[in-house]
Tab-separated table of C-alpha atoms in Angstrom:
chain	number	residue	atom	x	y	z
A	29	UNK	CA	94.575	104.523	109.156
A	30	UNK	CA	92.119	103.850	110.537
A	31	UNK	CA	92.123	102.926	114.640
A	32	UNK	CA	90.325	103.367	118.006
A	33	UNK	CA	91.645	104.547	121.340
A	34	UNK	CA	89.153	103.145	123.996
A	35	UNK	CA	90.629	104.122	127.973
A	36	UNK	CA	92.737	101.559	129.878
A	37	UNK	CA	90.921	99.139	132.311
A	38	UNK	CA	89.935	97.918	134.904
A	39	UNK	CA	87.463	100.293	135.709
A	40	UNK	CA	85.979	98.778	139.789
A	41	UNK	CA	82.168	101.182	140.949
A	42	UNK	CA	80.041	99.734	143.657
A	43	UNK	CA	76.453	99.275	142.595
A	44	UNK	CA	74.216	102.323	141.432
A	45	UNK	CA	78.317	104.351	140.017
A	46	UNK	CA	77.868	106.314	136.920
A	47	UNK	CA	79.522	104.877	134.479
A	48	UNK	CA	81.542	106.494	131.749
A	49	UNK	CA	84.262	104.575	128.815
A	50	UNK	CA	85.742	106.836	127.245
A	51	UNK	CA	86.547	106.000	122.853
A	52	UNK	CA	87.515	108.010	120.565
A	53	UNK	CA	89.145	106.967	116.740
A	54	UNK	CA	90.173	108.195	113.850
A	55	UNK	CA	88.883	106.856	110.533
A	56	UNK	CA	88.956	108.429	106.582
A	57	UNK	CA	85.635	109.232	104.954
A	58	UNK	CA	82.350	107.570	107.892
A	59	UNK	CA	82.616	104.952	109.772
A	60	UNK	CA	79.502	103.268	111.780
A	61	UNK	CA	80.346	102.672	115.152
A	62	UNK	CA	79.862	99.801	117.609
A	63	UNK	CA	80.133	98.918	121.131
A	64	UNK	CA	80.644	95.306	122.137
A	65	UNK	CA	80.680	93.452	125.421
A	66	UNK	CA	81.695	90.605	126.212
A	67	UNK	CA	80.819	88.290	129.393
A	68	UNK	CA	82.753	86.184	131.150
A	69	UNK	CA	83.025	83.185	130.052
A	70	UNK	CA	81.000	83.919	126.747
A	71	UNK	CA	81.465	85.845	123.299
A	72	UNK	CA	81.010	89.337	121.889
A	73	UNK	CA	77.638	90.314	121.959
A	74	UNK	CA	76.645	93.798	119.895
A	75	UNK	CA	75.599	96.066	123.368
A	76	UNK	CA	74.531	98.761	120.234
A	77	UNK	CA	76.109	100.881	117.510
A	78	UNK	CA	75.810	104.297	116.282
A	79	UNK	CA	76.026	104.529	111.473
A	80	UNK	CA	76.681	108.477	110.946
A	81	UNK	CA	77.431	111.496	113.005
A	82	UNK	CA	74.728	112.784	116.030
A	83	UNK	CA	72.928	109.599	116.228
A	84	UNK	CA	72.337	108.016	119.638
A	85	UNK	CA	73.230	103.778	119.764
A	86	UNK	CA	71.191	102.670	123.390
A	87	UNK	CA	70.342	99.451	124.459
A	88	UNK	CA	70.265	97.477	127.938
A	89	UNK	CA	70.306	101.142	129.901
A	90	UNK	CA	73.978	101.927	128.123
A	91	UNK	CA	74.386	104.778	125.585
A	92	UNK	CA	76.459	106.524	123.030
A	93	UNK	CA	76.637	109.362	120.823
A	94	UNK	CA	78.137	109.504	118.176
A	95	UNK	CA	80.726	112.748	117.740
A	96	UNK	CA	83.133	113.603	114.748
A	97	UNK	CA	83.450	117.113	116.071
A	98	UNK	CA	85.192	115.100	118.979
A	99	UNK	CA	84.996	111.908	117.022
A	100	UNK	CA	84.220	110.392	120.575
A	101	UNK	CA	81.695	107.375	121.160
A	102	UNK	CA	82.308	107.609	124.406
A	103	UNK	CA	79.584	104.793	126.100
A	104	UNK	CA	77.717	106.106	129.622
A	105	UNK	CA	75.499	104.239	131.796
A	106	UNK	CA	73.898	105.791	134.645
A	107	UNK	CA	73.386	102.787	136.553
A	108	UNK	CA	75.006	99.987	136.965
A	109	UNK	CA	74.703	96.318	138.543
A	110	UNK	CA	77.393	93.491	138.684
A	111	UNK	CA	75.845	91.452	135.784
A	112	UNK	CA	77.391	94.465	134.237
A	113	UNK	CA	80.704	93.427	134.827
A	114	UNK	CA	82.278	92.553	131.641
A	115	UNK	CA	84.720	93.604	128.995
A	116	UNK	CA	84.089	96.416	126.737
A	117	UNK	CA	85.161	96.917	123.364
A	118	UNK	CA	84.817	100.029	120.962
A	119	UNK	CA	84.740	99.411	117.757
A	120	UNK	CA	84.787	101.216	114.268
A	121	UNK	CA	83.950	100.050	110.875
A	122	UNK	CA	83.056	100.684	106.715
A	123	UNK	CA	80.671	99.781	105.144
A	124	UNK	CA	80.830	98.879	101.848
A	125	UNK	CA	84.932	100.688	101.751
A	126	UNK	CA	86.141	96.918	103.990
A	127	UNK	CA	83.425	95.261	106.143
A	128	UNK	CA	86.345	94.599	109.119
A	129	UNK	CA	85.688	95.386	112.230
A	130	UNK	CA	89.000	97.284	113.929
A	131	UNK	CA	88.763	97.227	118.306
A	132	UNK	CA	89.701	99.066	120.390
A	133	UNK	CA	92.127	97.430	123.976
A	134	UNK	CA	88.912	96.157	125.686
A	135	UNK	CA	88.177	97.555	129.331
A	136	UNK	CA	87.051	95.810	131.897
A	137	UNK	CA	84.259	96.310	134.313
A	138	UNK	CA	84.073	95.623	137.446
A	139	UNK	CA	80.427	96.147	139.526
A	140	UNK	CA	81.014	95.175	143.372
A	141	UNK	CA	77.653	95.198	145.314
B	80	UNK	CA	68.167	79.952	115.980
B	81	UNK	CA	71.422	79.014	116.687
B	82	UNK	CA	74.342	80.976	116.690
B	83	UNK	CA	77.686	80.980	114.996
B	84	UNK	CA	79.805	77.824	116.811
B	85	UNK	CA	83.061	77.464	117.686
B	86	UNK	CA	85.580	74.249	118.041
B	87	UNK	CA	87.482	73.339	120.291
B	88	UNK	CA	86.590	76.413	122.741
B	89	UNK	CA	90.730	75.987	124.413
B	90	UNK	CA	92.417	74.021	122.238
B	91	UNK	CA	96.870	73.374	123.750
B	92	UNK	CA	99.516	72.030	121.696
B	93	UNK	CA	103.394	72.440	120.936
B	94	UNK	CA	105.862	75.490	118.988
B	95	UNK	CA	106.024	73.333	115.314
B	96	UNK	CA	102.522	71.413	116.084
B	97	UNK	CA	99.252	71.717	113.248
B	98	UNK	CA	95.701	72.830	115.135
B	99	UNK	CA	92.674	73.744	112.439
B	100	UNK	CA	89.685	75.307	114.453
B	101	UNK	CA	85.816	75.178	112.804
B	102	UNK	CA	83.563	77.860	112.647
B	103	UNK	CA	79.383	77.211	112.150
B	104	UNK	CA	78.216	80.379	110.979
B	105	UNK	CA	74.223	81.393	112.205
B	106	UNK	CA	72.908	78.858	108.684
B	107	UNK	CA	72.732	81.041	105.979
B	108	UNK	CA	74.501	84.029	106.594
B	109	UNK	CA	76.652	84.308	103.510
B	110	UNK	CA	79.786	86.624	105.529
B	111	UNK	CA	82.459	84.902	107.993
B	112	UNK	CA	85.096	86.830	108.852
B	113	UNK	CA	87.553	85.471	111.176
B	114	UNK	CA	89.339	87.783	114.134
B	115	UNK	CA	92.060	87.546	117.061
B	116	UNK	CA	93.491	88.635	120.267
B	117	UNK	CA	96.295	88.047	121.019
B	118	UNK	CA	97.656	88.811	125.044
B	119	UNK	CA	95.444	90.776	126.190
B	120	UNK	CA	95.766	93.164	123.266
B	121	UNK	CA	92.850	94.911	121.268
B	122	UNK	CA	91.388	91.968	118.511
B	123	UNK	CA	92.205	92.398	114.920
B	124	UNK	CA	90.745	91.248	111.971
B	125	UNK	CA	91.867	88.311	110.463
B	126	UNK	CA	89.612	88.109	107.065
B	127	UNK	CA	86.834	88.280	105.769
B	128	UNK	CA	85.098	84.973	103.670
B	129	UNK	CA	81.615	85.750	101.141
B	130	UNK	CA	80.255	82.033	100.509
B	131	UNK	CA	83.150	80.312	99.466
B	132	UNK	CA	85.038	83.361	98.604
B	133	UNK	CA	88.057	85.342	100.065
B	134	UNK	CA	86.688	88.767	99.702
B	135	UNK	CA	89.666	90.248	102.224
B	136	UNK	CA	92.263	88.126	103.806
B	137	UNK	CA	95.125	91.494	104.530
B	138	UNK	CA	95.433	90.328	108.407
B	139	UNK	CA	96.421	87.324	108.009
B	140	UNK	CA	99.542	87.755	109.790
B	141	UNK	CA	101.925	84.951	107.614
B	142	UNK	CA	101.955	81.924	105.023
B	143	UNK	CA	101.654	79.161	108.151
B	144	UNK	CA	97.548	80.983	108.264
B	145	UNK	CA	95.384	79.287	106.349
B	146	UNK	CA	91.402	79.380	106.408
B	147	UNK	CA	88.780	77.202	103.938
B	148	UNK	CA	85.605	77.845	103.821
B	149	UNK	CA	84.935	74.870	101.423
B	150	UNK	CA	80.727	75.015	100.506
B	151	UNK	CA	80.874	78.506	102.061
B	152	UNK	CA	78.813	77.000	105.192
B	153	UNK	CA	81.738	76.195	108.190
B	154	UNK	CA	85.507	77.443	108.003
B	155	UNK	CA	88.418	76.158	108.566
B	156	UNK	CA	91.405	78.176	110.237
B	157	UNK	CA	94.967	75.959	109.720
B	158	UNK	CA	97.795	77.134	111.968
B	159	UNK	CA	100.897	75.108	110.611
B	160	UNK	CA	102.979	75.009	111.668
B	161	UNK	CA	102.701	76.883	115.399
B	162	UNK	CA	104.839	79.314	116.665
B	163	UNK	CA	104.222	80.782	120.945
B	164	UNK	CA	103.414	83.925	119.161
B	165	UNK	CA	100.226	82.523	117.695
B	166	UNK	CA	98.549	81.478	121.472
B	167	UNK	CA	95.691	83.523	122.286
B	168	UNK	CA	91.964	84.041	121.408
B	169	UNK	CA	90.596	83.093	117.713
B	170	UNK	CA	86.811	84.690	117.058
B	171	UNK	CA	84.326	84.036	115.204
B	172	UNK	CA	82.174	85.921	112.749
B	173	UNK	CA	78.883	86.063	110.411
B	174	UNK	CA	76.790	88.552	108.881
B	175	UNK	CA	74.085	88.722	107.040
B	176	UNK	CA	73.529	92.716	106.234
B	177	UNK	CA	77.219	93.826	106.186
B	178	UNK	CA	75.936	95.839	109.397
B	179	UNK	CA	75.236	94.087	112.204
B	180	UNK	CA	78.396	91.501	112.647
B	181	UNK	CA	77.698	87.678	115.046
B	182	UNK	CA	80.444	86.388	117.209
B	183	UNK	CA	80.670	82.968	118.905
B	184	UNK	CA	81.947	82.635	122.283
B	185	UNK	CA	86.364	81.745	120.691
B	186	UNK	CA	88.880	79.508	120.654
B	187	UNK	CA	91.401	79.868	123.125
B	188	UNK	CA	95.117	78.957	121.592
B	189	UNK	CA	97.487	78.443	123.804
B	190	UNK	CA	101.296	76.963	122.109
B	191	UNK	CA	103.818	76.177	124.613
């Protein structure tokens, strides 16, 4: 079946450090891939997405590349800020087959000044 | 433009009681989804409405859960009777183009 695996947290970093949160997936066909973020006290927000192999999604300094050969969609940011502290969820969907999003377990990021 | 709203933000009930969660999608969005996150685990899909019709309810855990979307606007999710394992955060999302889903802040349900 379809599934998403992401690294366990929490991830603790100092401000301006480099961030990588690993995400791998199992899916039939050609899924779309997403990163969602949940800031404290808020709902989920779409951070970035990629809909086909080799696409790179980017937003707010974050980026992730859809790698079909390694079935991965790792999230990266070159220099994190305290305001990036949140829970990050990797997800996939298969549009026009089923719309439902399949999520990973989430990774909590804590950035300290 | 108002986002997806959910009510209540937090509900604490005793085992065996009934609770109804409400979701108001973004105006004009035909697609409405319910998800839940239990005990820090992954967020799991419950069901998907297109207007007032249930398109996919494969994630509904059992018949204690009843979702409705009268008139294709807001939706309710009723849990009757609630069990301890129903505790978690219930998210609602809506979309128009079936690619990007906009989420509400969630309802935290605690069953004691």
